[in-house]
Every structure is written in structure tokens, then in C-alpha cells.
């Protein structure tokens, strides 16, 4: 059974710092991996999607990498800003499972202090 | 600005009562997902539909939960009877799945349910 783990559960950094969020998964037979952002009281917004054949994806100050063999993904945020404060979740979609069945980690709550 | 809408946004009810949550997917999307989020379990998929047909509801407790899509613009999730352990935030998401493709899921704001 696929399990997704995110460490740390919470992270507080000063504004301007570069940071890395970690995600690990137990079954490497994934179709893709996504990083989402969730603001308090809001739904999820997809940030980056990495197909299993890809190694990384970039969007602005965000860069996500994927190492399927080791079951790991990282989300790199450059020059963090207070507006980046949110919970970041990663989710994997397995091969062979029900299409669209995303398995989520419990998230890393990021606080960027001015 | 197309977005998924969910009603109600908040619901407080007593144990044993029926709860119905509604979702309006983005117009033109053909796939609808229901998720539940709790502190302990995180986000879990309950059920999803494609072209209004249920494809997977294995994550949903069958004895009290039911999910339907009466038409392409409305998805419902019903709990009867509700229990305190059902307290959670319920999210609906929609996407457009094309042949051989994978959809990006767009999430609604959620319904925060508290069962006393």
C-alpha cells in the first residue's frame, strides 16, 4: 500500500531564505507526483506536476524534483516571501490503481516571517 | 474565472442527522472527485465519477455514505446517519480527462462539517 510522508510537519523561516520541502513515498511504481498548496480555510491549488519519466519541473521560484528509484521528491522555494506561507502537500498517483486516485502526504506547514 | 463551488461552506449538525453536501464542478469538466481531510488521516479520496458514472468509491464507508451525480453540473455527497467521527473538511475537485490523458484536479473550497 502506497504511503506518502512529508517531513518536517512544520517549518518557519525568515523572509528571503531558500528552502526545501521533502516528500517520500514507499512504492516507486507511480504515474506522477504533484505538489499542492493549501491556504487556511481554502482548497488545494496545484503547483507542479512531475510525470514519472521526468526528473524535475519549474515554475517561477518553485522547482520540484523527482527521484523515483529512491522514492523521493523535493520542492525547492527560492527567495521565500511571507506570501508563500501555507501548507504544502505532495500527492502521488500510482500505476495500476484507480485513475485519479491521488495519495496525499499530510503536508508541511510553512511560515515565512517578514 | 471558472472554479469549483461547494455548499454549504460550514455545517454543524447533531449525531444521527442526515447531511448533504453539494458540488458544482467547473463547466465542461467530466471528472469529479470527493475527498475528506482530517488532522489524523490527512486527505483521503472517498469517491470519483467520470462522465457522471461512479468509477471508484472504495474509500467511502458504504453503510452511511452515498455519492451521486444527478446531472453534469451537480455532485452530491450524503451521510446518513452522521456520526461525530465524520467531522472533517470535505473537498470536491473536478478535472477534464481526455482520451489517454490525465486531468489536473481543481479543488473547491471545501465543506467544513462538525457532527456533535
CSV table of N, CA and C in Angstrom, one decimal, chain B residues 9-110:
chain,number,residue,atom,x,y,z
B,9,UNK,N,-20.6,25.9,3.0
B,9,UNK,CA,-19.2,26.0,3.4
B,9,UNK,C,-19.0,25.5,4.8
B,10,UNK,N,-20.0,25.6,5.7
B,10,UNK,CA,-19.9,25.1,7.0
B,10,UNK,C,-21.2,24.5,7.4
B,11,UNK,N,-21.1,23.4,8.2
B,11,UNK,CA,-22.3,22.7,8.6
B,11,UNK,C,-22.0,22.1,10.0
B,12,UNK,N,-22.9,22.5,10.9
B,12,UNK,CA,-22.9,21.9,12.3
B,12,UNK,C,-24.2,21.1,12.4
B,13,UNK,N,-24.1,19.9,12.8
B,13,UNK,CA,-25.3,19.0,13.0
B,13,UNK,C,-25.1,18.1,14.1
B,14,UNK,N,-26.2,17.5,14.5
B,14,UNK,CA,-26.2,16.5,15.6
B,14,UNK,C,-26.1,15.1,15.1
B,15,UNK,N,-25.4,14.3,15.9
B,15,UNK,CA,-25.3,12.9,15.5
B,15,UNK,C,-26.6,12.3,15.1
B,16,UNK,N,-26.6,11.5,14.1
B,16,UNK,CA,-27.8,10.8,13.6
B,16,UNK,C,-28.6,11.6,12.5
B,17,UNK,N,-28.2,12.9,12.3
B,17,UNK,CA,-28.9,13.7,11.3
B,17,UNK,C,-28.3,13.4,9.9
B,18,UNK,N,-29.1,13.6,8.9
B,18,UNK,CA,-28.6,13.5,7.5
B,18,UNK,C,-27.9,14.7,7.1
B,19,UNK,N,-26.8,14.6,6.4
B,19,UNK,CA,-26.0,15.7,5.9
B,19,UNK,C,-25.9,15.5,4.4
B,20,UNK,N,-26.2,16.6,3.6
B,20,UNK,CA,-26.0,16.5,2.2
B,20,UNK,C,-25.0,17.7,1.8
B,21,UNK,N,-24.0,17.3,1.1
B,21,UNK,CA,-23.0,18.3,0.6
B,21,UNK,C,-23.1,18.4,-0.9
B,22,UNK,N,-23.0,19.6,-1.5
B,22,UNK,CA,-23.1,19.7,-2.9
B,22,UNK,C,-21.9,20.3,-3.5
B,23,UNK,N,-21.7,20.0,-4.8
B,23,UNK,CA,-20.5,20.4,-5.5
B,23,UNK,C,-21.0,20.8,-6.9
B,24,UNK,N,-20.5,21.9,-7.4
B,24,UNK,CA,-20.7,22.3,-8.8
B,24,UNK,C,-19.4,22.3,-9.5
B,25,UNK,N,-19.1,21.3,-10.3
B,25,UNK,CA,-17.8,21.2,-11.0
B,25,UNK,C,-17.7,22.4,-12.0
B,26,UNK,N,-16.4,22.6,-12.4
B,26,UNK,CA,-16.2,23.6,-13.5
B,26,UNK,C,-16.9,23.1,-14.8
B,27,UNK,N,-17.6,24.0,-15.4
B,27,UNK,CA,-18.4,23.7,-16.6
B,27,UNK,C,-17.5,23.1,-17.7
B,28,UNK,N,-17.9,21.9,-18.1
B,28,UNK,CA,-17.1,21.2,-19.2
B,28,UNK,C,-16.2,20.1,-18.6
B,29,UNK,N,-15.9,20.1,-17.3
B,29,UNK,CA,-15.1,19.1,-16.7
B,29,UNK,C,-16.0,17.8,-16.6
B,30,UNK,N,-15.3,16.7,-16.9
B,30,UNK,CA,-16.0,15.4,-16.9
B,30,UNK,C,-15.7,14.4,-15.8
B,31,UNK,N,-14.8,14.9,-14.9
B,31,UNK,CA,-14.4,14.0,-13.8
B,31,UNK,C,-14.6,14.8,-12.5
B,32,UNK,N,-15.2,14.2,-11.5
B,32,UNK,CA,-15.4,14.8,-10.2
B,32,UNK,C,-14.9,13.9,-9.1
B,33,UNK,N,-14.2,14.5,-8.1
B,33,UNK,CA,-13.7,13.7,-7.0
B,33,UNK,C,-14.2,14.3,-5.7
B,34,UNK,N,-14.4,13.4,-4.7
B,34,UNK,CA,-14.7,13.7,-3.4
B,34,UNK,C,-13.6,13.3,-2.4
B,35,UNK,N,-13.1,14.2,-1.6
B,35,UNK,CA,-12.0,13.9,-0.7
B,35,UNK,C,-12.5,14.3,0.7
B,36,UNK,N,-11.9,13.7,1.7
B,36,UNK,CA,-12.1,14.1,3.1
B,36,UNK,C,-10.7,14.4,3.7
B,37,UNK,N,-10.7,15.5,4.5
B,37,UNK,CA,-9.4,15.9,5.1
B,37,UNK,C,-9.6,16.0,6.6
B,38,UNK,N,-8.8,15.3,7.4
B,38,UNK,CA,-8.8,15.3,8.8
B,38,UNK,C,-7.3,15.5,9.3
B,39,UNK,N,-7.2,16.0,10.5
B,39,UNK,CA,-5.8,16.1,11.0
B,39,UNK,C,-5.1,14.8,11.1
B,40,UNK,N,-5.8,13.8,11.5
B,40,UNK,CA,-5.2,12.5,11.8
B,40,UNK,C,-4.8,11.8,10.5
B,41,UNK,N,-5.8,11.8,9.5
B,41,UNK,CA,-5.6,11.0,8.3
B,41,UNK,C,-5.1,11.8,7.1
B,42,UNK,N,-5.2,13.1,7.2
B,42,UNK,CA,-4.8,13.9,6.0
B,42,UNK,C,-6.0,13.8,5.0
B,43,UNK,N,-5.6,13.9,3.7
B,43,UNK,CA,-6.6,13.9,2.6
B,43,UNK,C,-6.7,12.5,2.1
B,44,UNK,N,-8.0,12.1,2.0
B,44,UNK,CA,-8.3,10.7,1.5
B,44,UNK,C,-9.4,10.8,0.4
B,45,UNK,N,-9.2,10.1,-0.6
B,45,UNK,CA,-10.2,10.0,-1.7
B,45,UNK,C,-11.3,9.2,-1.2
B,46,UNK,N,-12.5,9.7,-1.3
B,46,UNK,CA,-13.7,8.9,-1.0
B,46,UNK,C,-14.3,8.3,-2.2
B,47,UNK,N,-14.5,9.0,-3.3
B,47,UNK,CA,-15.1,8.5,-4.5
B,47,UNK,C,-14.8,9.4,-5.7
B,48,UNK,N,-15.0,8.9,-6.9
B,48,UNK,CA,-14.9,9.8,-8.0
B,48,UNK,C,-15.8,9.3,-9.2
B,49,UNK,N,-16.1,10.2,-10.0
B,49,UNK,CA,-17.0,10.0,-11.1
B,49,UNK,C,-16.4,10.4,-12.4
B,50,UNK,N,-16.6,9.7,-13.5
B,50,UNK,CA,-16.3,10.2,-14.8
B,50,UNK,C,-17.5,10.1,-15.7
B,51,UNK,N,-17.8,11.3,-16.4
B,51,UNK,CA,-19.0,11.3,-17.2
B,51,UNK,C,-20.2,10.9,-16.4
B,52,UNK,N,-20.2,11.3,-15.2
B,52,UNK,CA,-21.3,11.0,-14.3
B,52,UNK,C,-21.4,9.6,-13.7
B,53,UNK,N,-20.6,8.7,-14.2
B,53,UNK,CA,-20.6,7.3,-13.7
B,53,UNK,C,-19.6,7.1,-12.6
B,54,UNK,N,-20.0,6.5,-11.5
B,54,UNK,CA,-19.1,6.2,-10.4
B,54,UNK,C,-18.0,5.2,-10.9
B,55,UNK,N,-16.7,5.6,-10.7
B,55,UNK,CA,-15.6,4.8,-11.1
B,55,UNK,C,-15.0,4.1,-9.9
B,56,UNK,N,-15.0,4.8,-8.8
B,56,UNK,CA,-14.3,4.2,-7.6
B,56,UNK,C,-14.9,4.8,-6.4
B,57,UNK,N,-15.5,4.1,-5.5
B,57,UNK,CA,-16.0,4.6,-4.2
B,57,UNK,C,-15.4,3.7,-3.1
B,58,UNK,N,-14.3,3.1,-3.3
B,58,UNK,CA,-13.8,2.2,-2.3
B,58,UNK,C,-13.3,2.9,-1.1
B,59,UNK,N,-13.1,4.2,-1.1
B,59,UNK,CA,-12.6,4.9,0.0
B,59,UNK,C,-13.8,5.4,0.9
B,60,UNK,N,-15.0,5.0,0.5
B,60,UNK,CA,-16.1,5.6,1.2
B,60,UNK,C,-16.8,4.5,2.0
B,61,UNK,N,-17.1,4.8,3.3
B,61,UNK,CA,-17.9,3.9,4.1
B,61,UNK,C,-19.3,3.7,3.5
B,62,UNK,N,-19.6,2.5,3.1
B,62,UNK,CA,-20.8,2.2,2.3
B,62,UNK,C,-22.0,2.3,3.1
B,63,UNK,N,-21.9,2.0,4.4
B,63,UNK,CA,-23.1,1.9,5.1
B,63,UNK,C,-23.8,3.2,5.4
B,64,UNK,N,-23.1,4.3,5.4
B,64,UNK,CA,-23.7,5.6,5.7
B,64,UNK,C,-23.4,6.6,4.6
B,65,UNK,N,-22.5,6.5,3.8
B,65,UNK,CA,-22.1,7.5,2.8
B,65,UNK,C,-22.7,7.1,1.4
B,66,UNK,N,-23.1,8.1,0.7
B,66,UNK,CA,-23.5,7.8,-0.7
B,66,UNK,C,-23.1,9.0,-1.5
B,67,UNK,N,-22.7,8.8,-2.8
B,67,UNK,CA,-22.3,9.9,-3.7
B,67,UNK,C,-23.0,9.7,-5.0
B,68,UNK,N,-23.5,10.8,-5.5
B,68,UNK,CA,-24.3,10.7,-6.8
B,68,UNK,C,-23.9,11.9,-7.7
B,69,UNK,N,-24.2,11.8,-8.9
B,69,UNK,CA,-24.2,12.9,-9.9
B,69,UNK,C,-25.5,13.0,-10.6
B,70,UNK,N,-26.5,13.7,-10.1
B,70,UNK,CA,-27.8,13.7,-10.8
B,70,UNK,C,-27.7,14.3,-12.2
B,71,UNK,N,-26.8,15.3,-12.4
B,71,UNK,CA,-26.5,15.8,-13.7
B,71,UNK,C,-25.1,16.2,-13.8
B,72,UNK,N,-24.7,16.7,-14.9
B,72,UNK,CA,-23.2,17.0,-15.1
B,72,UNK,C,-22.8,18.3,-14.4
B,73,UNK,N,-23.8,19.0,-13.8
B,73,UNK,CA,-23.4,20.2,-13.1
B,73,UNK,C,-23.6,20.1,-11.6
B,74,UNK,N,-23.9,18.9,-11.1
B,74,UNK,CA,-24.1,18.8,-9.7
B,74,UNK,C,-23.6,17.4,-9.2
B,75,UNK,N,-22.8,17.4,-8.2
B,75,UNK,CA,-22.4,16.2,-7.5
B,75,UNK,C,-22.8,16.3,-6.0
B,76,UNK,N,-23.3,15.2,-5.4
B,76,UNK,CA,-23.7,15.3,-4.0
B,76,UNK,C,-23.0,14.2,-3.2
B,77,UNK,N,-22.8,14.5,-2.0
B,77,UNK,CA,-22.2,13.5,-1.0
B,77,UNK,C,-23.1,13.6,0.2
B,78,UNK,N,-23.7,12.4,0.5
B,78,UNK,CA,-24.7,12.4,1.6
B,78,UNK,C,-24.2,11.4,2.7
B,79,UNK,N,-24.4,11.8,3.9
B,79,UNK,CA,-24.1,11.0,5.1
B,79,UNK,C,-25.4,10.8,5.9
B,80,UNK,N,-25.8,9.6,6.0
B,80,UNK,CA,-27.0,9.2,6.8
B,80,UNK,C,-26.9,7.9,7.5
B,81,UNK,N,-26.9,7.8,8.8
B,81,UNK,CA,-26.9,8.9,9.7
B,81,UNK,C,-25.4,9.4,10.0
B,82,UNK,N,-25.3,10.7,10.3
B,82,UNK,CA,-24.0,11.2,10.6
B,82,UNK,C,-23.5,10.8,12.0
B,83,UNK,N,-22.2,10.7,12.2
B,83,UNK,CA,-21.5,10.4,13.4
B,83,UNK,C,-20.4,11.4,13.7
B,84,UNK,N,-20.1,11.6,15.0
B,84,UNK,CA,-19.0,12.6,15.3
B,84,UNK,C,-17.7,12.3,14.6
B,85,UNK,N,-17.4,11.1,14.3
B,85,UNK,CA,-16.1,10.7,13.6
B,85,UNK,C,-16.2,11.2,12.1
B,86,UNK,N,-17.3,11.6,11.6
B,86,UNK,CA,-17.4,12.1,10.3
B,86,UNK,C,-17.0,13.6,10.2
B,87,UNK,N,-16.7,14.2,11.3
B,87,UNK,CA,-16.3,15.6,11.3
B,87,UNK,C,-15.0,15.8,10.6
B,88,UNK,N,-15.0,16.6,9.6
B,88,UNK,CA,-13.9,16.8,8.7
B,88,UNK,C,-14.2,17.9,7.7
B,89,UNK,N,-13.2,18.2,6.9
B,89,UNK,CA,-13.4,19.1,5.7
B,89,UNK,C,-13.6,18.2,4.5
B,90,UNK,N,-14.7,18.4,3.8
B,90,UNK,CA,-14.9,17.5,2.6
B,90,UNK,C,-14.7,18.4,1.4
B,91,UNK,N,-13.8,17.9,0.5
B,91,UNK,CA,-13.4,18.7,-0.7
B,91,UNK,C,-14.0,18.0,-1.9
B,92,UNK,N,-14.4,18.8,-2.8
B,92,UNK,CA,-14.8,18.3,-4.2
B,92,UNK,C,-13.7,18.9,-5.1
B,93,UNK,N,-13.4,18.1,-6.1
B,93,UNK,CA,-12.4,18.6,-7.1
B,93,UNK,C,-13.0,18.1,-8.5
B,94,UNK,N,-12.7,18.9,-9.5
B,94,UNK,CA,-13.1,18.4,-10.9
B,94,UNK,C,-11.9,18.6,-11.8
B,95,UNK,N,-12.0,17.8,-12.9
B,95,UNK,CA,-11.0,17.8,-13.9
B,95,UNK,C,-11.6,17.4,-15.3
B,96,UNK,N,-10.8,17.7,-16.3
B,96,UNK,CA,-11.2,17.2,-17.7
B,96,UNK,C,-10.2,16.1,-18.1
B,97,UNK,N,-10.8,15.0,-18.3
B,97,UNK,CA,-10.0,13.8,-18.7
B,97,UNK,C,-10.2,13.6,-20.2
B,98,UNK,N,-9.2,13.7,-21.0
B,98,UNK,CA,-9.3,13.3,-22.4
B,98,UNK,C,-8.8,11.9,-22.6
B,99,UNK,N,-9.1,11.4,-23.8
B,99,UNK,CA,-8.7,10.0,-24.1
B,99,UNK,C,-7.2,9.9,-23.9
B,100,UNK,N,-6.8,8.9,-23.1
B,100,UNK,CA,-5.3,8.7,-22.9
B,100,UNK,C,-4.6,9.7,-22.0
B,101,UNK,N,-5.4,10.7,-21.6
B,101,UNK,CA,-4.7,11.8,-20.8
B,101,UNK,C,-5.0,11.7,-19.4
B,102,UNK,N,-4.4,12.6,-18.6
B,102,UNK,CA,-4.6,12.7,-17.2
B,102,UNK,C,-5.1,14.1,-16.9
B,103,UNK,N,-6.0,14.2,-16.0
B,103,UNK,CA,-6.5,15.5,-15.6
B,103,UNK,C,-5.8,16.2,-14.5
B,104,UNK,N,-5.7,17.5,-14.5
B,104,UNK,CA,-5.3,18.3,-13.4
B,104,UNK,C,-6.6,18.5,-12.6
B,105,UNK,N,-6.5,18.3,-11.3
B,105,UNK,CA,-7.7,18.5,-10.4
B,105,UNK,C,-7.8,19.9,-9.9
B,106,UNK,N,-8.9,20.5,-10.0
B,106,UNK,CA,-9.2,21.8,-9.4
B,106,UNK,C,-10.1,21.6,-8.2
B,107,UNK,N,-9.6,22.1,-7.1
B,107,UNK,CA,-10.3,21.9,-5.8
B,107,UNK,C,-11.3,23.0,-5.5
B,108,UNK,N,-12.4,22.6,-4.9
B,108,UNK,CA,-13.3,23.6,-4.3
B,108,UNK,C,-12.8,24.0,-3.0
B,109,UNK,N,-13.5,25.0,-2.3
B,109,UNK,CA,-13.1,25.5,-1.0
B,109,UNK,C,-13.4,24.6,0.1
B,110,UNK,N,-14.2,23.6,-0.1
B,110,UNK,CA,-14.5,22.6,1.0
B,110,UNK,C,-15.7,22.9,1.8
